[in-house]
Coordinates of C-alpha atoms in Angstrom, one line a residue:
M1 CA -16.7 -82.4 -28.0
S2 CA -13.2 -83.8 -28.5
T3 CA -10.6 -81.8 -30.2
E4 CA -8.4 -82.9 -33.0
I5 CA -4.6 -83.3 -32.5
A6 CA -2.8 -81.4 -35.2
L7 CA 0.8 -81.1 -36.4
L8 CA 1.8 -77.8 -38.1
V9 CA 4.4 -77.7 -40.9
G10 CA 6.1 -74.6 -42.5
L11 CA 8.5 -74.2 -45.4
K12 CA 11.5 -71.9 -45.5
L13 CA 13.3 -71.6 -48.8
S14 CA 17.1 -70.9 -48.7
G15 CA 19.5 -69.7 -51.4
R16 CA 19.6 -66.8 -53.8
K17 CA 16.7 -68.1 -55.9
A18 CA 14.5 -69.0 -53.1
R19 CA 12.1 -66.1 -53.4
S20 CA 11.5 -66.6 -57.1
Q21 CA 11.3 -70.4 -56.9
D22 CA 8.2 -70.6 -54.7
A23 CA 6.0 -67.6 -53.8
R24 CA 4.2 -69.8 -51.3
A25 CA 7.0 -69.7 -48.8
A26 CA 6.8 -67.3 -45.8
P27 CA 6.9 -63.6 -47.0
S28 CA 10.0 -61.5 -46.4
L29 CA 8.3 -59.3 -43.7
I30 CA 7.5 -62.2 -41.5
S31 CA 9.6 -65.2 -40.5
A32 CA 8.6 -68.8 -41.0
E33 CA 8.5 -69.1 -37.2
E34 CA 6.1 -66.1 -36.8
S35 CA 3.9 -67.4 -39.6
L36 CA 3.6 -70.8 -37.8
E37 CA 2.6 -69.0 -34.6
E38 CA -0.2 -67.4 -36.5
L39 CA -1.2 -70.7 -38.0
E40 CA -1.4 -72.2 -34.5
V41 CA -3.9 -69.5 -33.5
L42 CA -5.9 -70.3 -36.7
A43 CA -5.8 -74.0 -35.8
A44 CA -7.0 -73.3 -32.2
T45 CA -9.8 -71.2 -33.6
A46 CA -10.8 -74.1 -35.8
G47 CA -10.9 -76.4 -32.7
A48 CA -7.5 -78.2 -33.0
T49 CA -4.9 -78.8 -30.3
V50 CA -1.4 -78.4 -31.8
A51 CA 1.0 -81.1 -30.6
E52 CA 4.1 -80.1 -32.5
R53 CA 5.3 -77.5 -35.0
S54 CA 8.1 -78.0 -37.5
I55 CA 9.8 -76.1 -40.3
Q56 CA 11.5 -77.6 -43.3
T57 CA 14.3 -75.7 -45.0
L58 CA 14.9 -76.4 -48.7
Q59 CA 16.5 -74.7 -51.6
R60 CA 13.4 -75.5 -53.7
A61 CA 10.0 -76.9 -52.9
S62 CA 9.3 -80.5 -53.8
A63 CA 6.7 -80.7 -56.6
A64 CA 5.5 -84.1 -55.2
T65 CA 5.2 -83.3 -51.5
L66 CA 6.3 -79.7 -51.0
I67 CA 8.7 -80.7 -48.2
G68 CA 10.6 -83.7 -49.6
S69 CA 10.5 -87.4 -48.8
G70 CA 12.8 -87.3 -45.8
K71 CA 10.6 -84.8 -44.0
V72 CA 7.5 -86.8 -44.9
D73 CA 9.1 -89.9 -43.2
E74 CA 9.8 -87.7 -40.2
L75 CA 6.2 -86.5 -40.1
K76 CA 5.0 -90.1 -40.2
T77 CA 6.8 -90.8 -37.0
Q78 CA 5.4 -87.6 -35.4
V79 CA 1.9 -88.5 -36.5
H80 CA 2.1 -91.9 -34.8
F81 CA 3.9 -90.5 -31.7
H82 CA 1.2 -87.9 -31.0
D83 CA -1.7 -89.9 -32.4
A84 CA -2.4 -86.9 -34.7
S85 CA -5.5 -86.8 -36.9
V86 CA -4.6 -83.8 -39.1
V87 CA -1.4 -82.2 -40.5
I88 CA -1.7 -78.6 -41.5
F89 CA 0.7 -76.9 -43.8
D90 CA 1.3 -73.1 -43.7
Q91 CA 1.7 -73.0 -47.5
E92 CA -0.9 -73.7 -50.1
L93 CA -0.6 -77.2 -51.4
T94 CA -1.3 -78.3 -55.0
P95 CA -3.9 -81.0 -55.5
T96 CA -1.1 -83.5 -56.3
Q97 CA 0.9 -82.6 -53.2
Q98 CA -2.1 -82.9 -51.0
R99 CA -3.1 -86.4 -52.4
N100 CA 0.5 -87.6 -52.1
L101 CA 0.8 -86.4 -48.5
E102 CA -2.5 -87.9 -47.4
K103 CA -1.5 -91.3 -49.0
A104 CA 1.9 -91.2 -47.3
L105 CA 0.8 -90.0 -43.8
D106 CA -2.6 -91.8 -43.8
V107 CA -4.2 -88.8 -42.0
K108 CA -6.1 -85.7 -43.2
V109 CA -3.8 -83.1 -44.7
L110 CA -4.9 -79.4 -45.0
D111 CA -3.2 -76.2 -46.0
R112 CA -3.6 -72.7 -44.7
T113 CA -6.2 -71.8 -47.2
Q114 CA -8.4 -74.7 -46.4
L115 CA -8.0 -74.0 -42.7
I116 CA -9.2 -70.4 -43.1
L117 CA -12.1 -71.6 -45.2
D118 CA -13.1 -74.0 -42.4
I119 CA -13.1 -71.2 -39.9
F120 CA -15.3 -69.1 -42.1
A121 CA -17.7 -72.0 -42.4
R122 CA -17.9 -72.2 -38.6
R123 CA -18.4 -68.4 -38.2
A124 CA -21.0 -67.7 -40.9
R125 CA -24.3 -67.0 -39.3
T126 CA -26.4 -65.4 -42.0
R127 CA -27.6 -67.1 -45.2
E128 CA -25.5 -64.7 -47.2
G129 CA -22.4 -65.5 -45.2
Q130 CA -23.0 -69.3 -45.6
L131 CA -23.4 -69.0 -49.4
Q132 CA -20.2 -66.9 -49.7
V133 CA -18.3 -69.5 -47.7
E134 CA -19.7 -72.4 -49.7
L135 CA -18.9 -70.7 -53.0
A136 CA -15.3 -70.2 -51.9
Q137 CA -14.9 -73.8 -50.6
L138 CA -16.4 -75.3 -53.8
N139 CA -14.1 -73.2 -56.0
Y140 CA -11.1 -74.2 -53.9
L141 CA -11.9 -77.9 -53.8
L142 CA -13.1 -78.4 -57.4
P143 CA -9.6 -79.1 -58.8
R144 CA -9.0 -81.4 -55.8
L145 CA -12.0 -83.6 -56.4
T146 CA -10.1 -86.5 -58.1
G147 CA -9.5 -88.9 -55.3
H148 CA -10.1 -86.3 -52.6
G149 CA -13.6 -87.3 -51.8
A150 CA -12.6 -90.9 -51.3
A151 CA -9.7 -89.8 -49.1
M152 CA -12.1 -87.6 -47.0
S153 CA -14.4 -90.6 -46.5
R154 CA -11.5 -92.8 -45.4
L155 CA -10.0 -90.2 -43.1
G156 CA -13.2 -89.0 -41.5
G157 CA -14.7 -85.6 -40.8
G158 CA -13.7 -82.7 -38.6
I159 CA -11.6 -79.7 -39.5
G160 CA -11.5 -79.0 -43.2
T161 CA -14.7 -80.9 -44.0
R162 CA -17.3 -78.4 -42.8
G163 CA -19.3 -76.3 -45.2
P164 CA -20.5 -77.9 -48.4
G165 CA -20.2 -81.4 -46.8
E166 CA -18.7 -84.7 -48.0
T167 CA -21.8 -85.8 -50.0
K168 CA -21.6 -82.7 -52.2
L169 CA -17.8 -83.0 -52.7
E170 CA -18.2 -86.6 -53.8
T171 CA -20.7 -85.8 -56.6
D172 CA -19.5 -85.3 -60.1
R173 CA -18.0 -82.1 -61.5
R174 CA -21.2 -81.2 -63.4
R175 CA -23.3 -81.0 -60.3
I176 CA -20.6 -79.0 -58.5
H177 CA -20.5 -76.5 -61.3
Q178 CA -24.3 -76.3 -61.2
R179 CA -24.2 -75.6 -57.5
I180 CA -21.5 -72.9 -58.0
Q181 CA -23.7 -71.2 -60.6
A182 CA -26.7 -71.4 -58.4
I183 CA -24.8 -69.8 -55.5
E184 CA -23.4 -67.1 -57.7
R185 CA -27.0 -66.2 -58.9
G186 CA -28.1 -66.1 -55.2
L187 CA -25.2 -63.8 -54.3
E188 CA -25.9 -61.5 -57.2
R189 CA -29.4 -61.1 -55.7
V190 CA -27.8 -60.3 -52.4
R191 CA -25.5 -57.9 -54.1
G192 CA -28.5 -56.2 -55.7
G193 CA -30.2 -56.0 -52.3
R194 CA -27.1 -54.4 -50.7
T195 CA -26.9 -51.9 -53.5
T196 CA -30.6 -51.0 -52.9
Q197 CA -29.9 -50.6 -49.2
R198 CA -26.9 -48.4 -49.9
Q199 CA -29.0 -46.2 -52.3
Q200 CA -31.6 -45.9 -49.6
R201 CA -29.0 -44.8 -47.1
Q202 CA -27.6 -42.4 -49.6
A203 CA -31.0 -40.8 -50.0
V204 CA -30.5 -39.7 -46.3
P205 CA -27.0 -38.2 -46.7
L206 CA -25.2 -39.8 -43.8
A207 CA -21.4 -40.3 -43.9
T208 CA -20.4 -44.0 -43.7
L209 CA -17.4 -45.4 -41.8
A210 CA -16.1 -48.9 -42.1
L211 CA -13.9 -50.7 -39.6
V212 CA -11.1 -52.6 -41.3
G213 CA -8.0 -54.3 -40.0
Y214 CA -6.1 -57.5 -39.5
T215 CA -8.1 -60.3 -37.9
N216 CA -8.1 -60.1 -34.1
A217 CA -7.0 -56.5 -34.1
G218 CA -10.0 -55.6 -31.9
K219 CA -12.4 -54.2 -34.6
S220 CA -15.5 -55.8 -33.0
T221 CA -14.6 -54.6 -29.5
L222 CA -14.2 -51.0 -30.9
F223 CA -17.5 -51.4 -32.9
N224 CA -19.3 -52.4 -29.7
R225 CA -17.8 -49.4 -27.9
L226 CA -18.8 -47.0 -30.7
T227 CA -22.3 -48.3 -31.1
G228 CA -23.3 -50.3 -28.1
A229 CA -24.1 -53.3 -30.4
G230 CA -23.7 -56.8 -29.1
V231 CA -21.4 -58.0 -31.9
L232 CA -19.4 -61.1 -31.0
A233 CA -15.9 -60.0 -29.9
D234 CA -13.5 -62.6 -28.6
A235 CA -9.9 -63.4 -28.8
K236 CA -10.3 -65.8 -31.7
M237 CA -9.6 -65.0 -35.3
F238 CA -12.5 -64.0 -37.6
A239 CA -15.0 -63.4 -34.7
T240 CA -16.9 -61.2 -37.2
L241 CA -17.8 -62.6 -40.6
D242 CA -21.2 -61.1 -41.4
P243 CA -21.2 -57.3 -41.8
T244 CA -23.1 -55.2 -39.3
V245 CA -24.1 -51.6 -39.8
R246 CA -25.2 -49.2 -37.0
H247 CA -26.0 -45.5 -36.6
I248 CA -24.0 -43.3 -34.2
V249 CA -23.9 -39.6 -33.3
L250 CA -20.5 -37.8 -33.1
P251 CA -19.6 -35.1 -30.6
S252 CA -20.5 -32.4 -33.2
K253 CA -24.0 -34.0 -33.4
R254 CA -23.1 -35.3 -36.9
H255 CA -25.0 -38.6 -37.6
V256 CA -22.9 -41.3 -39.3
L257 CA -23.2 -45.0 -40.1
V258 CA -20.6 -47.5 -39.0
S259 CA -20.0 -51.0 -40.4
D260 CA -17.9 -53.8 -38.9
T261 CA -16.4 -56.1 -41.5
V262 CA -14.5 -59.3 -41.8
G263 CA -10.9 -59.2 -40.7
F264 CA -8.1 -59.5 -43.2
I265 CA -5.2 -61.9 -42.9
R266 CA -2.0 -62.7 -44.7
N267 CA -2.6 -64.9 -47.7
L268 CA -6.3 -64.4 -47.5
P269 CA -7.6 -66.9 -50.1
T270 CA -8.4 -65.2 -53.4
T271 CA -11.5 -67.4 -53.6
L272 CA -12.7 -65.7 -50.4
I273 CA -12.1 -62.2 -51.6
R274 CA -14.1 -63.0 -54.8
A275 CA -16.9 -64.7 -52.8
F276 CA -17.2 -61.9 -50.3
R277 CA -17.4 -59.2 -52.9
A278 CA -20.8 -58.0 -51.8
T279 CA -19.7 -57.8 -48.2
L280 CA -16.4 -56.0 -49.1
E281 CA -18.4 -53.4 -51.1
E282 CA -19.4 -51.9 -47.7
V283 CA -15.7 -51.0 -47.4
V284 CA -15.4 -49.7 -50.9
E285 CA -18.4 -47.4 -50.6
S286 CA -17.4 -45.8 -47.3
E287 CA -16.3 -42.2 -46.9
L288 CA -13.8 -43.0 -44.2
L289 CA -12.0 -46.2 -43.0
L290 CA -11.0 -46.8 -39.4
H291 CA -8.0 -49.0 -39.9
V292 CA -7.7 -50.8 -36.6
V293 CA -4.2 -52.1 -35.8
D294 CA -3.1 -54.3 -32.8
A295 CA -0.3 -51.9 -31.8
S296 CA 0.9 -54.4 -29.2
S297 CA 1.7 -57.1 -31.8
A298 CA 5.2 -57.7 -32.8
S299 CA 3.9 -58.3 -36.3
A300 CA 1.9 -55.0 -36.5
E301 CA 4.0 -53.6 -39.4
E302 CA 3.6 -56.7 -41.5
Q303 CA -0.1 -57.0 -40.6
T304 CA -0.7 -53.4 -41.6
A305 CA 1.0 -53.8 -44.9
H306 CA -1.2 -56.8 -45.7
V307 CA -4.4 -54.8 -44.9
L308 CA -3.2 -51.9 -47.1
A309 CA -2.5 -54.3 -49.9
T310 CA -5.9 -55.9 -49.6
L311 CA -7.6 -52.5 -49.6
N312 CA -5.8 -51.7 -52.8
E313 CA -6.9 -55.0 -54.3
I314 CA -10.6 -54.4 -53.6
G315 CA -10.5 -50.8 -54.8
A316 CA -10.5 -49.0 -51.5
G317 CA -6.8 -47.9 -51.4
E318 CA -7.6 -44.2 -52.0
T319 CA -10.3 -43.9 -49.3
P320 CA -9.3 -41.7 -46.4
Q321 CA -8.1 -43.6 -43.3
I322 CA -7.6 -43.0 -39.7
L323 CA -5.0 -45.4 -38.2
V324 CA -6.5 -46.6 -34.9
L325 CA -3.6 -47.9 -32.8
N326 CA -5.5 -50.3 -30.6
K327 CA -4.5 -52.3 -27.5
V328 CA -2.1 -49.6 -26.2
D329 CA -3.0 -50.7 -22.7
L330 CA -0.8 -53.7 -23.4
I331 CA 2.2 -51.6 -24.3
P332 CA 4.4 -50.5 -21.3
G333 CA 4.7 -46.7 -20.6
D334 CA 2.8 -44.0 -22.4
P335 CA 3.1 -44.7 -26.2
D336 CA 3.1 -41.8 -28.6
S337 CA 0.6 -42.2 -31.4
G338 CA 2.8 -40.5 -34.0
A339 CA 5.9 -42.6 -33.2
L340 CA 3.8 -45.8 -33.2
A341 CA 2.2 -44.8 -36.6
R342 CA 5.6 -44.1 -38.2
R343 CA 7.0 -47.4 -36.9
I344 CA 4.0 -49.5 -38.0
L345 CA 3.4 -47.9 -41.4
G346 CA 7.1 -47.8 -42.4
D347 CA 6.0 -46.4 -45.8
P348 CA 5.6 -42.6 -46.4
E349 CA 3.3 -43.3 -49.4
H350 CA 0.6 -44.6 -47.0
Q351 CA -0.1 -41.7 -44.8
P352 CA -3.5 -41.8 -43.0
A353 CA -5.7 -38.8 -42.2
G354 CA -4.5 -39.2 -38.6
A355 CA -3.4 -41.7 -36.0
V356 CA -5.0 -42.2 -32.6
A357 CA -3.7 -44.5 -29.8
I358 CA -6.6 -46.2 -28.0
S359 CA -7.7 -49.2 -26.0
A360 CA -11.1 -50.4 -27.2
A361 CA -11.2 -52.6 -24.2
T362 CA -10.7 -49.9 -21.5
G363 CA -11.9 -46.8 -23.4
Q364 CA -8.5 -45.1 -23.3
G365 CA -8.2 -42.6 -26.2
F366 CA -11.9 -43.1 -27.2
E367 CA -12.9 -39.4 -27.0
E368 CA -9.8 -38.4 -29.0
L369 CA -10.8 -40.9 -31.7
L370 CA -14.4 -39.5 -31.9
Q371 CA -12.9 -36.0 -32.3
K372 CA -10.5 -37.2 -35.0
I373 CA -13.4 -38.8 -36.9
D374 CA -15.4 -35.5 -36.7
Q375 CA -12.4 -33.5 -37.9
T376 CA -11.7 -35.8 -40.8
L377 CA -15.3 -35.8 -42.0
S378 CA -15.5 -32.0 -41.8
V379 CA -12.7 -31.8 -44.5
D380 CA -14.8 -32.2 -47.6
P381 CA -13.0 -30.5 -50.5
L382 CA -14.9 -29.4 -53.6
A383 CA -14.0 -30.3 -57.2
Q384 CA -15.6 -29.9 -60.6
C385 CA -16.8 -33.2 -62.0
S386 CA -19.1 -34.8 -64.7
F387 CA -21.6 -37.6 -64.2
R388 CA -23.7 -39.8 -66.5
F389 CA -26.9 -41.1 -65.0
P390 CA -29.2 -43.6 -66.7
V391 CA -32.6 -42.1 -67.5
G392 CA -35.0 -43.2 -64.8
E393 CA -32.5 -43.3 -61.9
G394 CA -33.7 -40.3 -60.1
G395 CA -32.2 -41.0 -56.7
P396 CA -28.5 -40.3 -57.5
L397 CA -29.4 -37.3 -59.5
H398 CA -31.5 -35.9 -56.7
L399 CA -28.6 -36.5 -54.3
L400 CA -26.3 -34.5 -56.6
H401 CA -28.8 -31.6 -56.8
E402 CA -29.2 -31.6 -53.0
H403 CA -25.5 -31.5 -52.1
A404 CA -23.7 -30.0 -55.1
R405 CA -23.8 -27.0 -57.4
V406 CA -25.1 -28.1 -60.8
L407 CA -23.4 -26.3 -63.7
A408 CA -25.0 -27.9 -66.7
T409 CA -27.5 -30.7 -67.6
R410 CA -28.1 -32.4 -70.9
Y411 CA -30.0 -35.5 -72.1
D412 CA -30.0 -38.1 -74.8
D413 CA -32.2 -41.1 -75.2
Q414 CA -30.5 -43.2 -72.5
Y415 CA -28.6 -40.8 -70.2
C416 CA -28.7 -37.6 -68.3
Y417 CA -25.2 -35.8 -68.3
V418 CA -24.5 -33.4 -65.5
D419 CA -21.5 -31.1 -64.8
A420 CA -21.3 -30.0 -61.2
V421 CA -19.1 -28.8 -58.4
A422 CA -19.4 -31.5 -55.6
P423 CA -17.8 -32.2 -52.3
A424 CA -15.6 -35.3 -52.0
S425 CA -18.1 -37.3 -49.9
I426 CA -20.7 -36.9 -52.7
R427 CA -18.2 -37.7 -55.4
R428 CA -17.4 -41.0 -53.6
K429 CA -21.0 -41.9 -53.2
L430 CA -21.6 -41.3 -57.0
R431 CA -18.3 -42.7 -58.2
Q432 CA -20.0 -45.4 -60.4
Y433 CA -21.6 -42.6 -62.4
A434 CA -18.5 -40.4 -62.7
L435 CA -17.1 -39.4 -66.1
A436 CA -14.3 -37.0 -65.2
L437 CA -12.8 -34.7 -62.6
R438 CA -11.6 -31.3 -63.7

């Protein structure tokens, strides 16, 4: 299969008002050059060969083309010189900018968001994952339908056209909206099924761990070492898209469930976060997060900050974390986990339950990580709390009676109200029923 030749373009805003003028420029913690390096890895993951990278510096972004007419003319020359078939922008393009650029360059034009969506379309294996990706793509492409379908037909297929398919994108808005509604109904059924699965797991009170981290941090390699599962683990971004849950036994003989989840990335499209709500709930409902960081990366601090921000966005910011400093075999010398953690976190407000330096590839530090997980799960402080359970939902009430000290129970026509002293792990499992902590 032949690969597509791609040109990459970034934007750097200069001047005092640059940051306020366009939030789509590279963030302050990472340079435009580093951001383009990451974009090149994304492009390679999507199957493109990058011929050239360029950065345009402006005081303000162009409303018509993002980069200005002079840079567009320069890109036209580069497209012809390299015989490129796609130009990929590191910033999100407005529908108008994308149409103007495609008309001027006469090749396919994508932005970072569309590239990530394309990779997700390639990686989705389950029906759930495919529906989630299609929903995100349709929501992203809907405002770009005017003229875009014709442009895609003229410019051909390949990167950025996978997923819903050209024929769907060229239909009218009414049918697109109908398809979005149908997918959302299907995903609600999936969400209900996941809720049922979690309730069944809660009936057998096993602690749940979730692996989270920046894409390509080594989560799937660690997951395979923890569980022996054959999850795809390669050096490309978003190797894992569909969540996988496995059972493991810790050194203390404690039985726990571990889930591997999709990797986070800078500027993860909001459409994807919304579409993958059912999947990300595996993270939200976990008792402990293993936050896997590529400690060998020069961008580790920035990547960690983005993961922490995303966890806050999905409602998992308060869940206990162990910072897993992975790939230390690639760091010269004998790195100290405490020093690495302080450098990478850089924010005293985000202190994990502990930090462990490991290599998921070689097994270095693996036993220490298991011990740290055991120790963290053993700390389960009690607190007095109140719950409200719908009449007829016996499972959660049974869980509370099994693992907490019930102080008082009262009923009305719709609900059962319970005051109890419960450990933190049970309070997290029953958070949707909680009324108050005392």
